[in-house]
CSV table of C-alpha atoms in Angstrom, one decimal:
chain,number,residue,atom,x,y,z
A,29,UNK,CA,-35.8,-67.6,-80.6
A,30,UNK,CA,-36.0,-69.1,-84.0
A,31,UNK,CA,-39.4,-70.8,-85.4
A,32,UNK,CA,-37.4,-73.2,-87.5
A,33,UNK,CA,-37.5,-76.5,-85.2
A,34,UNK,CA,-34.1,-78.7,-86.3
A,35,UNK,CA,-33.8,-82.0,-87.4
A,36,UNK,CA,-34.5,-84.8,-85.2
A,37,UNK,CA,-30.8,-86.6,-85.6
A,38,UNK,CA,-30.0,-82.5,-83.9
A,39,UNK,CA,-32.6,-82.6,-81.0
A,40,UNK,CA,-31.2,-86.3,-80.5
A,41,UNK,CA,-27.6,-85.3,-80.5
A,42,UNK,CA,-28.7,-82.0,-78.2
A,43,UNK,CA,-30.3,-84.9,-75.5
A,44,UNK,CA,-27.3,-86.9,-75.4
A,45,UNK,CA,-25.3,-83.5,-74.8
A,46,UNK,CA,-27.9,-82.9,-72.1
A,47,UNK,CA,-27.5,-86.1,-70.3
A,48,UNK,CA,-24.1,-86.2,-70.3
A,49,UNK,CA,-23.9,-82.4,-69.1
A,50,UNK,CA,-26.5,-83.4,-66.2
A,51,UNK,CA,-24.7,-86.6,-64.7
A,52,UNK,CA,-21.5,-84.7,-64.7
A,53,UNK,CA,-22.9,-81.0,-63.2
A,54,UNK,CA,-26.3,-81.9,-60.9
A,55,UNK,CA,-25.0,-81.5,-57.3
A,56,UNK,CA,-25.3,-85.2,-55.5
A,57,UNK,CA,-27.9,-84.7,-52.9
A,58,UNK,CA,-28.8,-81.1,-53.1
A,59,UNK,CA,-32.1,-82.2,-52.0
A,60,UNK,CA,-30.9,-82.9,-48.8
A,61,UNK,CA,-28.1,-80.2,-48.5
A,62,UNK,CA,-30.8,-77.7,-49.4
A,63,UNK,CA,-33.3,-78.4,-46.3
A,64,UNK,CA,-33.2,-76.5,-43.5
A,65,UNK,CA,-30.2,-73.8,-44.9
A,66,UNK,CA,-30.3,-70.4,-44.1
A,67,UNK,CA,-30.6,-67.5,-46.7
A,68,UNK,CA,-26.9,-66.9,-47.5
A,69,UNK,CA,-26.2,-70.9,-48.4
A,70,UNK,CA,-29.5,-71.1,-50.5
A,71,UNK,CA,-28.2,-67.8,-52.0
A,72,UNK,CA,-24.9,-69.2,-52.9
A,73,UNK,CA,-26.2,-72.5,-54.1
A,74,UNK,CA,-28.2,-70.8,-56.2
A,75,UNK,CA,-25.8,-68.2,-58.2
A,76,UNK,CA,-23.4,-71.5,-58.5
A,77,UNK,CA,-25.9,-73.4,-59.8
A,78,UNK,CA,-26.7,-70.5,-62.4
A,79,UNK,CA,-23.5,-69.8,-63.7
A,80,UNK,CA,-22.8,-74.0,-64.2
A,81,UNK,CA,-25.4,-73.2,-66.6
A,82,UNK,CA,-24.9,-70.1,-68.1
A,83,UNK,CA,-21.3,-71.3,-68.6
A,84,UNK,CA,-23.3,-74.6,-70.7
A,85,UNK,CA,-25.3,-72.2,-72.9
A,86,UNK,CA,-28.4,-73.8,-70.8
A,87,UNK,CA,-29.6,-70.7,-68.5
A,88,UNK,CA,-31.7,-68.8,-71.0
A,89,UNK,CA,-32.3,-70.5,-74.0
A,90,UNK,CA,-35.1,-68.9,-74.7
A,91,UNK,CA,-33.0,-65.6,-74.8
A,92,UNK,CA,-32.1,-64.4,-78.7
A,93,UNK,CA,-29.0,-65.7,-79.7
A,94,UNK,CA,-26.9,-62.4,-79.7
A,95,UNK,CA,-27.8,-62.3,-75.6
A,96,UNK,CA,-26.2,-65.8,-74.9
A,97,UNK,CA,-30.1,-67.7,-75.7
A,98,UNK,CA,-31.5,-68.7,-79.1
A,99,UNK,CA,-33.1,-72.2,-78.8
A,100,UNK,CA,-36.2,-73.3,-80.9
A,101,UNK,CA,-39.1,-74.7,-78.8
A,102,UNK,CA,-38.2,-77.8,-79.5
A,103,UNK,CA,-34.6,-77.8,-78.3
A,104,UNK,CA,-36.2,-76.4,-74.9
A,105,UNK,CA,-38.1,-78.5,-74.8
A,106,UNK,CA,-35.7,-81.2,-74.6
A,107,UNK,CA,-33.4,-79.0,-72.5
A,108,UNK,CA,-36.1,-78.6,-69.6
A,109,UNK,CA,-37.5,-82.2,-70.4
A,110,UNK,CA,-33.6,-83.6,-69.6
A,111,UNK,CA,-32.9,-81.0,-66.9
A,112,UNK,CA,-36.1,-82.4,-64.9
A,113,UNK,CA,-35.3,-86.2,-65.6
A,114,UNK,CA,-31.9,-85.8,-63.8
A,115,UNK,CA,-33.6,-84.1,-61.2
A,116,UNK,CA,-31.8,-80.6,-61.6
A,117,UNK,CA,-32.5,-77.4,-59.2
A,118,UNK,CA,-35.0,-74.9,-60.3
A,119,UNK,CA,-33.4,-71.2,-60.9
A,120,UNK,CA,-36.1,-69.6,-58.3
A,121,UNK,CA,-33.4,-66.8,-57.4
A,122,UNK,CA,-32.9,-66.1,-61.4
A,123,UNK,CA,-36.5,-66.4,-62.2
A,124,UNK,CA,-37.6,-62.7,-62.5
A,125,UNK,CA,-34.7,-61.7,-63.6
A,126,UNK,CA,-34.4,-64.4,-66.7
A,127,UNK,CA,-38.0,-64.1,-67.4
A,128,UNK,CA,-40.0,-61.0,-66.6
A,129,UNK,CA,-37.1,-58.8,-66.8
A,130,UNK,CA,-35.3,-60.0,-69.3
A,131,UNK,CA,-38.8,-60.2,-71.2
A,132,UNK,CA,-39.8,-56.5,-70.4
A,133,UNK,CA,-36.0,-55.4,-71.6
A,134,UNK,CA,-36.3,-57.1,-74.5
A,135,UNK,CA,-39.7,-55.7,-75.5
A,136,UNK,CA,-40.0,-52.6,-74.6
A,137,UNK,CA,-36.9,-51.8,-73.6
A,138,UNK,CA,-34.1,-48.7,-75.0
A,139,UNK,CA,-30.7,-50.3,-76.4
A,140,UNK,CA,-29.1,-48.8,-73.4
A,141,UNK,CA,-31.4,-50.4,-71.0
A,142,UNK,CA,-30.7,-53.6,-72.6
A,143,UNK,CA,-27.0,-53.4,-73.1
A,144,UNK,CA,-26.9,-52.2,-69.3
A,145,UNK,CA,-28.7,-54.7,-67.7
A,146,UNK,CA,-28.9,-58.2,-70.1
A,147,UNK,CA,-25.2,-59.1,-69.2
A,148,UNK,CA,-25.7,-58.2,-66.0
A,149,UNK,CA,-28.5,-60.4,-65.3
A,150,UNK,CA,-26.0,-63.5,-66.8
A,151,UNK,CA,-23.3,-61.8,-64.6
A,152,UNK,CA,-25.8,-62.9,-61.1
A,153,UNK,CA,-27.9,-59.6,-61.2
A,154,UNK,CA,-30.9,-60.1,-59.3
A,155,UNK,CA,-34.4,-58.8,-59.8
A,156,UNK,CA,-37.9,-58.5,-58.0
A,157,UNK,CA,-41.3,-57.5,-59.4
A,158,UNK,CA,-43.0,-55.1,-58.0
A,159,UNK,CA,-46.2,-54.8,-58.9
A,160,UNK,CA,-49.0,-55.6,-56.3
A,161,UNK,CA,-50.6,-53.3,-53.7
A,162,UNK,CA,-52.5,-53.9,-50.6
A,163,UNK,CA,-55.1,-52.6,-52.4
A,164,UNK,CA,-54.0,-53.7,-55.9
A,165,UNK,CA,-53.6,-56.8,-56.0
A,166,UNK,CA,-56.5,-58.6,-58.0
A,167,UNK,CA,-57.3,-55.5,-59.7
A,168,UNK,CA,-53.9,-54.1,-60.4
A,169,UNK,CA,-55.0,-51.3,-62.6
A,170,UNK,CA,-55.9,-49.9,-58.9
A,171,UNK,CA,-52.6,-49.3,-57.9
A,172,UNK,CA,-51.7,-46.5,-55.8
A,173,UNK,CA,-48.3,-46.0,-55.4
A,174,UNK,CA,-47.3,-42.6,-57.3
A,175,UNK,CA,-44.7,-41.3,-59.4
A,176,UNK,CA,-44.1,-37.5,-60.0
A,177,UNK,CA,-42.1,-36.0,-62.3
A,178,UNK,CA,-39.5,-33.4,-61.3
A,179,UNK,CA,-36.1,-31.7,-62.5
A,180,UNK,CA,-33.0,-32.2,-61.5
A,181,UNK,CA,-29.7,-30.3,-62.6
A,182,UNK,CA,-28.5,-33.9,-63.8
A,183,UNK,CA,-31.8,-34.4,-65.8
A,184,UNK,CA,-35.5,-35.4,-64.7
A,185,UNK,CA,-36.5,-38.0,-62.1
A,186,UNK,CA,-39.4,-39.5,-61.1
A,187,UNK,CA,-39.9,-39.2,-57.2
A,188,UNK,CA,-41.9,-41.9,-56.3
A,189,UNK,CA,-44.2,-42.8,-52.9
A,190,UNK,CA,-45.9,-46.0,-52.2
A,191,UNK,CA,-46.2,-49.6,-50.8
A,192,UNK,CA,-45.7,-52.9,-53.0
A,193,UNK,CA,-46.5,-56.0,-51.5
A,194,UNK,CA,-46.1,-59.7,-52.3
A,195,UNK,CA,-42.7,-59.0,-53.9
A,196,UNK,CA,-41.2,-62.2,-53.7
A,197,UNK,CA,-37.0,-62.2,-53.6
A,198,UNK,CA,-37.0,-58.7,-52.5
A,199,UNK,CA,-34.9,-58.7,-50.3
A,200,UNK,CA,-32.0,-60.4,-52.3
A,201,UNK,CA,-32.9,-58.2,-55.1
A,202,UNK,CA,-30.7,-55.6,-57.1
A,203,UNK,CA,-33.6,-54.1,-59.3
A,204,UNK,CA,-37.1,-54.0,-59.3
A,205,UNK,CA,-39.4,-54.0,-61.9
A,206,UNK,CA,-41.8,-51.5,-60.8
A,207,UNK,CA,-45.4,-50.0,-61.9
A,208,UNK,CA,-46.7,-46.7,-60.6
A,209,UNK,CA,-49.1,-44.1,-61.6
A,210,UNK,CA,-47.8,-41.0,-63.2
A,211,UNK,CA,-50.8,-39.6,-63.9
A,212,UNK,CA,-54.0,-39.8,-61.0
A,213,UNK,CA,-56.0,-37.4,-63.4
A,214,UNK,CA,-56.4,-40.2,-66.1
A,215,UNK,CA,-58.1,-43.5,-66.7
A,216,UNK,CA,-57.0,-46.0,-64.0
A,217,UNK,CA,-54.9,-48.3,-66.8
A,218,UNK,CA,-53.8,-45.4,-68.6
A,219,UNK,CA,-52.1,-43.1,-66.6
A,220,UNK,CA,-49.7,-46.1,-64.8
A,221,UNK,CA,-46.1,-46.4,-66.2
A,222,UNK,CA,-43.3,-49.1,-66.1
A,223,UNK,CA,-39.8,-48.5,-64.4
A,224,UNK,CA,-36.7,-49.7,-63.4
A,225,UNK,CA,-35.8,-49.2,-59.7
A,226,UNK,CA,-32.1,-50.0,-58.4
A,227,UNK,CA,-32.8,-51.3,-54.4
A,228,UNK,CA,-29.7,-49.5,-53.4
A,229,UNK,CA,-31.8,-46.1,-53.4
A,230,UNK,CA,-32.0,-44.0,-50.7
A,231,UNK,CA,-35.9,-43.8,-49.3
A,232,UNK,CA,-36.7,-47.8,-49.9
A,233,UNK,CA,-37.6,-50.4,-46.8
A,234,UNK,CA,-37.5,-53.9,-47.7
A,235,UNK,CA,-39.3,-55.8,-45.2
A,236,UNK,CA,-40.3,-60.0,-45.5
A,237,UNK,CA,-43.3,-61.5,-44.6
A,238,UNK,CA,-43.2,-64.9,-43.5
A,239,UNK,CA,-46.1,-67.2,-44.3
A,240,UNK,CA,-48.0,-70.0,-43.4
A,241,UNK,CA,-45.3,-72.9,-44.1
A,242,UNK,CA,-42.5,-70.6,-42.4
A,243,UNK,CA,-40.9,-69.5,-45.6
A,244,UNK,CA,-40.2,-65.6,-45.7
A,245,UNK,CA,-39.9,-65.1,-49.5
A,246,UNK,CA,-42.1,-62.6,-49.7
A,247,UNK,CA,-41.2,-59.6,-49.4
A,248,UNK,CA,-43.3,-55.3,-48.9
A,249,UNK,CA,-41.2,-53.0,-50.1
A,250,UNK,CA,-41.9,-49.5,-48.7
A,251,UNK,CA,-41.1,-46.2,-51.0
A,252,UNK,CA,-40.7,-42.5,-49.7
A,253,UNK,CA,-39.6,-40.2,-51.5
A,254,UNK,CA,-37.5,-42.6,-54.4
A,255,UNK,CA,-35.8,-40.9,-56.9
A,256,UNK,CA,-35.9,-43.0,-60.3
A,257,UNK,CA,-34.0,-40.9,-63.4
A,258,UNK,CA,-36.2,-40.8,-66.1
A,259,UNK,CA,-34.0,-43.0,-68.6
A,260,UNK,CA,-35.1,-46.0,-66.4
A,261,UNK,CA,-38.7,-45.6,-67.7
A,262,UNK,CA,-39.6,-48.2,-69.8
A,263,UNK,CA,-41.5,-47.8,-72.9
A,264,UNK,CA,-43.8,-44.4,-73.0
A,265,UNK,CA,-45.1,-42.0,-69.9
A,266,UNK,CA,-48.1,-43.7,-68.6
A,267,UNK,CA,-47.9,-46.7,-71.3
A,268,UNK,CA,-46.9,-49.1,-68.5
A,269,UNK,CA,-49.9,-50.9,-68.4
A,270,UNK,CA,-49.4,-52.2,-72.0
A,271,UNK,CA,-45.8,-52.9,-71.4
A,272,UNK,CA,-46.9,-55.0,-68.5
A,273,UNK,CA,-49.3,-57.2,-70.4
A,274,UNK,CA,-47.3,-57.9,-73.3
A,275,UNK,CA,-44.1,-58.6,-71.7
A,276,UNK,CA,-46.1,-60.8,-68.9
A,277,UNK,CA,-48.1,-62.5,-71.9
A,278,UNK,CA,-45.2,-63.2,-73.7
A,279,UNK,CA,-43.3,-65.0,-71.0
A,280,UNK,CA,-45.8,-66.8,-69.8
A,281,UNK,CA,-45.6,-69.6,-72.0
A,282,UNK,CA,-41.8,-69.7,-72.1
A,283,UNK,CA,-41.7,-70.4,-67.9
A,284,UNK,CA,-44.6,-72.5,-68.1
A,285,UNK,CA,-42.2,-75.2,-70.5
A,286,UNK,CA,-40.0,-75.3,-67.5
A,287,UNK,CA,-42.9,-75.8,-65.1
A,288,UNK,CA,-44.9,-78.4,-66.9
A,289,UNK,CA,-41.8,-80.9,-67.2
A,290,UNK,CA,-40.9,-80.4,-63.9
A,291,UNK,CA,-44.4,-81.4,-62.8
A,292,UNK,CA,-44.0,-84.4,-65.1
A,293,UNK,CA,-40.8,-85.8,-64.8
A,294,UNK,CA,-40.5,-84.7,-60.6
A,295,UNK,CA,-44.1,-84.1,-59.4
A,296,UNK,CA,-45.7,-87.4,-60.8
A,297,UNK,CA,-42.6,-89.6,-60.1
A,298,UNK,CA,-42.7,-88.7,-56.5
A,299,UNK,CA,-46.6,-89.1,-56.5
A,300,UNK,CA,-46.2,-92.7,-58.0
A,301,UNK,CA,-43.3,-93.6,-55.5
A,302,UNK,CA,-45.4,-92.3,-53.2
A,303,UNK,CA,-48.4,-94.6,-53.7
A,304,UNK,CA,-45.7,-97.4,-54.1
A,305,UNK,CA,-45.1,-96.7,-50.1
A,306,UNK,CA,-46.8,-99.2,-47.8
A,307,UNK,CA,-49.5,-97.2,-45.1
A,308,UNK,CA,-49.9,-98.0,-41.6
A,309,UNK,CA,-51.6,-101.1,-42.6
A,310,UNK,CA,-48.8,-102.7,-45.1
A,311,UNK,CA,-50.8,-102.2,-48.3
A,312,UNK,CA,-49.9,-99.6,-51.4
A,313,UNK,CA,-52.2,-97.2,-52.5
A,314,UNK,CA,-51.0,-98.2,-56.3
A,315,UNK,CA,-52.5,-101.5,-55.9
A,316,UNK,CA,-55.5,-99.7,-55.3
A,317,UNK,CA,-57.7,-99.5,-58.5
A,318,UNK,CA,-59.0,-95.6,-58.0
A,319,UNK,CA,-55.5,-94.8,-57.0
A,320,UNK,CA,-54.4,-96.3,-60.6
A,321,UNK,CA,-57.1,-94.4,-62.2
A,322,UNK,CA,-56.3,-91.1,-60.3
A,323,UNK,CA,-52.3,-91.7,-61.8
A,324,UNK,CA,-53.8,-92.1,-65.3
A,325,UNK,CA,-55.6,-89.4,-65.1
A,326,UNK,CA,-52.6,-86.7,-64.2
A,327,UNK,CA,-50.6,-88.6,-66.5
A,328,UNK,CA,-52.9,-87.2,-69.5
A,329,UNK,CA,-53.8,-84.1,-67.7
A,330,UNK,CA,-50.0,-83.5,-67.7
A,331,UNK,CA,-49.7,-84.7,-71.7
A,332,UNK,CA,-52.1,-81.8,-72.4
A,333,UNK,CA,-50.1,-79.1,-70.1
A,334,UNK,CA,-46.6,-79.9,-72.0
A,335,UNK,CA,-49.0,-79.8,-75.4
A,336,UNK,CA,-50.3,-76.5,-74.8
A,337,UNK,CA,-47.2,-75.1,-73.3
A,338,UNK,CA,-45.3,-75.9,-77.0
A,339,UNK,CA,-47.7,-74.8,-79.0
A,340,UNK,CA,-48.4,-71.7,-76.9
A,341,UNK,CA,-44.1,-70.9,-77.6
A,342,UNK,CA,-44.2,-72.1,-81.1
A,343,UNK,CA,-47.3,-69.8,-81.8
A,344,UNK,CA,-45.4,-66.9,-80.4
A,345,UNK,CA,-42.3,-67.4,-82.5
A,346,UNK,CA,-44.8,-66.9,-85.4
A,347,UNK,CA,-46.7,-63.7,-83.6
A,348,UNK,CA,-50.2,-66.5,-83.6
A,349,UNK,CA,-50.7,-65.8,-80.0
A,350,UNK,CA,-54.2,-65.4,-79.0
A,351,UNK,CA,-54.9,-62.9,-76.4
A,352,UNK,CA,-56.0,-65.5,-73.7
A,353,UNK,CA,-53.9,-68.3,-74.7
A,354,UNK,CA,-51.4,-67.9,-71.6
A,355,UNK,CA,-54.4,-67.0,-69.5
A,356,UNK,CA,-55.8,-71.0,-70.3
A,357,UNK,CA,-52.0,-72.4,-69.6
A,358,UNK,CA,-52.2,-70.4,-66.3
A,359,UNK,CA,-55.2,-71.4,-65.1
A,360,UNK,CA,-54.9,-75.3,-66.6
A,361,UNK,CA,-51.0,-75.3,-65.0
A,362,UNK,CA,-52.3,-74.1,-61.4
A,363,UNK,CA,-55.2,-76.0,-60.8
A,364,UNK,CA,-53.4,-79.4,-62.0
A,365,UNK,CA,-50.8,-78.4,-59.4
A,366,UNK,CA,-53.1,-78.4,-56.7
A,367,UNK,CA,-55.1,-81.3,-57.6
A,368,UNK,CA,-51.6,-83.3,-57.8
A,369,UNK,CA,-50.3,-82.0,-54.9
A,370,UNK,CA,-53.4,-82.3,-53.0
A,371,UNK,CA,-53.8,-85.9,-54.1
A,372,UNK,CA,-50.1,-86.5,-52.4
A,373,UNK,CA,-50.8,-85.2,-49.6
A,374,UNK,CA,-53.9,-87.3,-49.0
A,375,UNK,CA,-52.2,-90.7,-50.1
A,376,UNK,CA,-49.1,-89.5,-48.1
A,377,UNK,CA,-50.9,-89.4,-44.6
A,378,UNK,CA,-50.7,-88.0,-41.5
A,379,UNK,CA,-47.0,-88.6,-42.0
A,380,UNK,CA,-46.5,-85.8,-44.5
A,381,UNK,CA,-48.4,-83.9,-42.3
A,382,UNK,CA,-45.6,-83.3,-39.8
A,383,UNK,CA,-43.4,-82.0,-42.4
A,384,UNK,CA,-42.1,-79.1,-41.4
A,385,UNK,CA,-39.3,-77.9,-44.3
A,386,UNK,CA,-38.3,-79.1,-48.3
A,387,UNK,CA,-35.7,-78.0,-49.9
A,388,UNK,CA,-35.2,-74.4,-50.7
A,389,UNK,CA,-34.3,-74.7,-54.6
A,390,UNK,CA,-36.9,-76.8,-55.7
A,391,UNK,CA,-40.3,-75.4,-57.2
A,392,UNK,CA,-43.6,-77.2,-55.5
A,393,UNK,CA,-43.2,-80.7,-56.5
A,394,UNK,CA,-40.6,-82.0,-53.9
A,395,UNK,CA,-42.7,-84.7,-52.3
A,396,UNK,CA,-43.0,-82.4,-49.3
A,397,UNK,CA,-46.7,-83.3,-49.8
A,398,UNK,CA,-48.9,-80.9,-47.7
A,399,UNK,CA,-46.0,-78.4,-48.0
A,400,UNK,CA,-46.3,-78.5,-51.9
A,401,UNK,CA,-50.0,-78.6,-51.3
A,402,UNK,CA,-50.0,-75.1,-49.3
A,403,UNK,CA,-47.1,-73.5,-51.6
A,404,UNK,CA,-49.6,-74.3,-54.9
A,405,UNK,CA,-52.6,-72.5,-54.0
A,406,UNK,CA,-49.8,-69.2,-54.7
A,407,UNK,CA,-50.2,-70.8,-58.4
A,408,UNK,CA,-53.8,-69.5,-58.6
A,409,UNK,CA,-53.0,-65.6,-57.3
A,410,UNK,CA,-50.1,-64.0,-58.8
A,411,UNK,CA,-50.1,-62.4,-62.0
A,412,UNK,CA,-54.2,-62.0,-61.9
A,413,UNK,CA,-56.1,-64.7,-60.3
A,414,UNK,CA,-57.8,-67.5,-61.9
A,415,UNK,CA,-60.8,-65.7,-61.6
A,416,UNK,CA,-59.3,-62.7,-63.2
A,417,UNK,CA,-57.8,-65.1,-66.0
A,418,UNK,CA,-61.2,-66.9,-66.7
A,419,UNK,CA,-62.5,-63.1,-67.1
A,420,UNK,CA,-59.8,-62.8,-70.0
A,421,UNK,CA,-60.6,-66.0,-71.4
A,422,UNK,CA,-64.4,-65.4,-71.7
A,423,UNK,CA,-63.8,-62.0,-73.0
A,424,UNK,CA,-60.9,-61.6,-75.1
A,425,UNK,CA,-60.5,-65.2,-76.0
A,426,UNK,CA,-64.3,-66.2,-77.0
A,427,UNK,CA,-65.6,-62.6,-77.1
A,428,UNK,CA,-68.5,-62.6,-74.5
A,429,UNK,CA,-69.9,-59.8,-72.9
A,430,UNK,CA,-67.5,-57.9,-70.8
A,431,UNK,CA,-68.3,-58.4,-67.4
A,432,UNK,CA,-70.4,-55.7,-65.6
C-alpha cells in the first residue's frame, strides 16, 4: 500500500464508484439464501462472491499494486465502510488466504513462493492456518508437532509428525500455513520454523469438530509422516517464530478495518432495530433511557475501534508500528464484540434464544443474537488470548516487568 492518502474530491468519486458497484453486485437476500445451506452452496456462494470482487479491483486492496491491491488506508476505508453499508458478505472462505497468507508471502516469502501462490489465491486458492496444538494453544511457542529434515534424490524434505487443532476452513483448504519445530534441542521459540503444506499430501487426516452452536468450521488436522520439500520453508530454518509474529502483527490491523465497519454499519444497526422491536409487553427497549445510554455508548466505543484501526494501518505504511499496537486493537475489537452482542441478546429475549442457525457468510454481527453472542467469545482466543495480549501490552508496549 501507499502512505500517500488522495484528495478528498478522489475518496468522494471512489464512494460513489462503490455505491453504484454495491446496488448493482450485492446478491438480494443472501441473508436468507445463506441459512441453513450445506457446505458445497456456502462454498460456491462464497468463491462467486470473491471473484465479483476481484474482478472490481475490491478483494485485496490492501495487496501492493503489482499483485492486483494497492489502496491507501483511506480508500479502504471507504471501501469496507461502503461494502458494510450495503450490507455485503464477509469473505470468511478467503480470509486466510487474503490475509495471513498473503501477508506471510509477502514478508517473508521467496519470489517463487510468491509468484506460485499470489495469483493463485486471486484464482480461488484456499488456505488454513495451522498453528495451534492441544497442548499449544495459549502458549504456542509449546508446540509439538515436529519436522525433520531428510534427503531425497529430488532434493531435501522435511518429514513432519503431529496434530494441529482449531484450524478453522481445513477441510476446504488447499494449503496450510503451518509451524513446526525443527529443532527439539533448542530454545522453545527458536528452534520452530514456518512452512507451506499442500492438503493433497499423502499422510494428512482432516477431521471437523463441530461446536457448541452446531457449526463444524473447525477443523484437527492429523500429520504422519508428511513430506514438505524444503523450498516451501518460509523465511530461515527454525526462524519461524519471527516470521509468525511479524506477518500476524502486520495483518492484524489491515482485517481489523474490515471488522470494525462491519460492527458499525451491521452490528449496531441490527442492535438499534432491535431495541426498536416491541417485547412481550408492547413497549421498545429504545424508549428506555439506559437502553439509549447503552446505544451511545457502543456508538463511541465503535468511533474509537475504526480510529485506532486507521491509524494502526497508516502507522504501518510508515514502519511507526508499536510492538503492541495490534495487541490493544485485538483486545479493544473482542471485548466490544461481546459486550455488543451480549447486549442483543439480552434486549432480544427469550426469542433469540431459540435461534438455532444465521447465515453462513456473515461474520458475528447478523442479529442472530445469542448465536453472535456464543461465536464472539472465539474473538478473545485465537491468535494469543486476551490474557496473552495484555501480557504484550504491559511488556513490550509500556515496558513493565516481564511476567514471572
Amino acid at each position: 500500500m501507499t502512505s500517500v492518502a488522495p484528495a478528498a474530491r478522489d475518496l468522494a468519486e471512489l464512494r460513489a464508484e462503490l455505491r453504484a458497484w454495491c446496488r448493482a453486485n450485492v446478491p438480494t437476500g443472501w441473508r436468507r439464501a445463506q441459512t441453513g445451506i450445506g457446505d458445497e452452496e456456502f462454498v460456491a456462494f462464497q468463491k462467486d462472491w470473491f471473484q465479483r470482487l476481484r474482478r472490481a479491483g475490491y478483494a485485496v486492496p490492501h495487496w501492493p499494486a503489482e499483485w492486483g491491491g494497492g489502496m491507501s488506508a483511506a480508500e479502504q476505508m471507504v471501501l469496507y465502510q461502503e461494502l458494510a453499508a450495503a450490507d455485503a458478505p464477509r469473505l470468511v472462505l478467503a480470509f486466510v488466504s487474503i490475509h495471513h497468507a498473503a501477508s506471510t508471502l509477502l514478508t517473508a516469502g521467496t519470489d517463487e513462493q510468491r509468484r506460485r501462490h499470489l495469483p493463485a489465491i486471486l484464482d480461488g486458492e484456499l488456505w488454513v492456518q495451522g498453528f495451534s496444538e492441544p497442548e499449544a494453544g495459549s502458549d504456542l511457542a509449546s508446540l509439538r508437532t515436529t519436522a525433520r529434515r531428510e534427503s531425497r534424490p529430488g532434493g531435501d524434505v522435511f518429514v513432519v509428525n503431529g496434530q494441529k487443532l482449531w484450524a478453522s476452513g481445513a477441510v476446504h483448504a488447499d494449503w496450510c500455513l503451518l509451524l513446526a519445530r525443527t529443532d527439539p534441542a533448542a530454545p522453545k521459540r527458536r528452534g520452530i520454523s514456518y512452512f507451506l503444506l499442500d492438503m493433497c499430501t499423502p499422510g494428512l487426516d482432516v477431521r471437523p469438530i463441530r461446536n457448541a452452536i452446531g457449526d463444524a468450521h473447525f477443523c484437527e488436522i492429523f500429520l504422519n509422516d508428511v513430506e514438505i520439500p524444503a523450498e516451501n520453508l518460509v523465511g530461515p530454518e527454525n526462524a519461524g517464530w519471527q516470521v509468525a509474529q511479524a506477518t500476524l502483527a502486520a495483518e492484524r490491523g489491515m482485517t481489523m478495518l474490515e471488522l470494525a465497519e462491519r460492527l458499525g454499519n451491521v452490528g449496531l444497526r441490527a442492535l438499534v432495530d432491535t431495541c426498536r422491536t416491541p417485547g412481550p409487553d408492547g413497549r421498545r427497549p429504545i424508549d428506555d433511557t439506559l437502553v439509549r445510554d447503552r446505544l451511545a455508548g457502543f456508538d463511541a466505543e465503535i468511533a474509537g475501534l475504526r480510529a485506532l484501526c486507521r491509524d494502526l494501518v497508516e502507522r504501518h505504511d510508515t514502519g511507526a508500528v508499536g510492538p503492541a499496537d495490534a495487541s490493544v486493537v485485538k483486545v479493544y475489537y473482542s471485548e466490544l464484540l461481546q459486550r455488543l452482542t451480549g447486549f442483543g441478546a439480552e434486549i432480544a429475549g427469550l426469542a433469540a434464544h431459540t435461534e438455532l442457525a444465521k447465515p453462513a457468510s456473515s461474520g458475528w454481527e447478523s442479529g442472530a443474537w445469542l448465536l453472535d453472542f456464543l461465536g464472539s467469545w472465539e474473538w478473545t482466543i485465537p491468535g494469543g488470548t486476551n490474557e496473552i495480549q495484555r501480557t504484550i501490552i504491559g511488556e513490550r508496549g509500556l515496558g513493565l516487568p516481564r511476567e514471572p
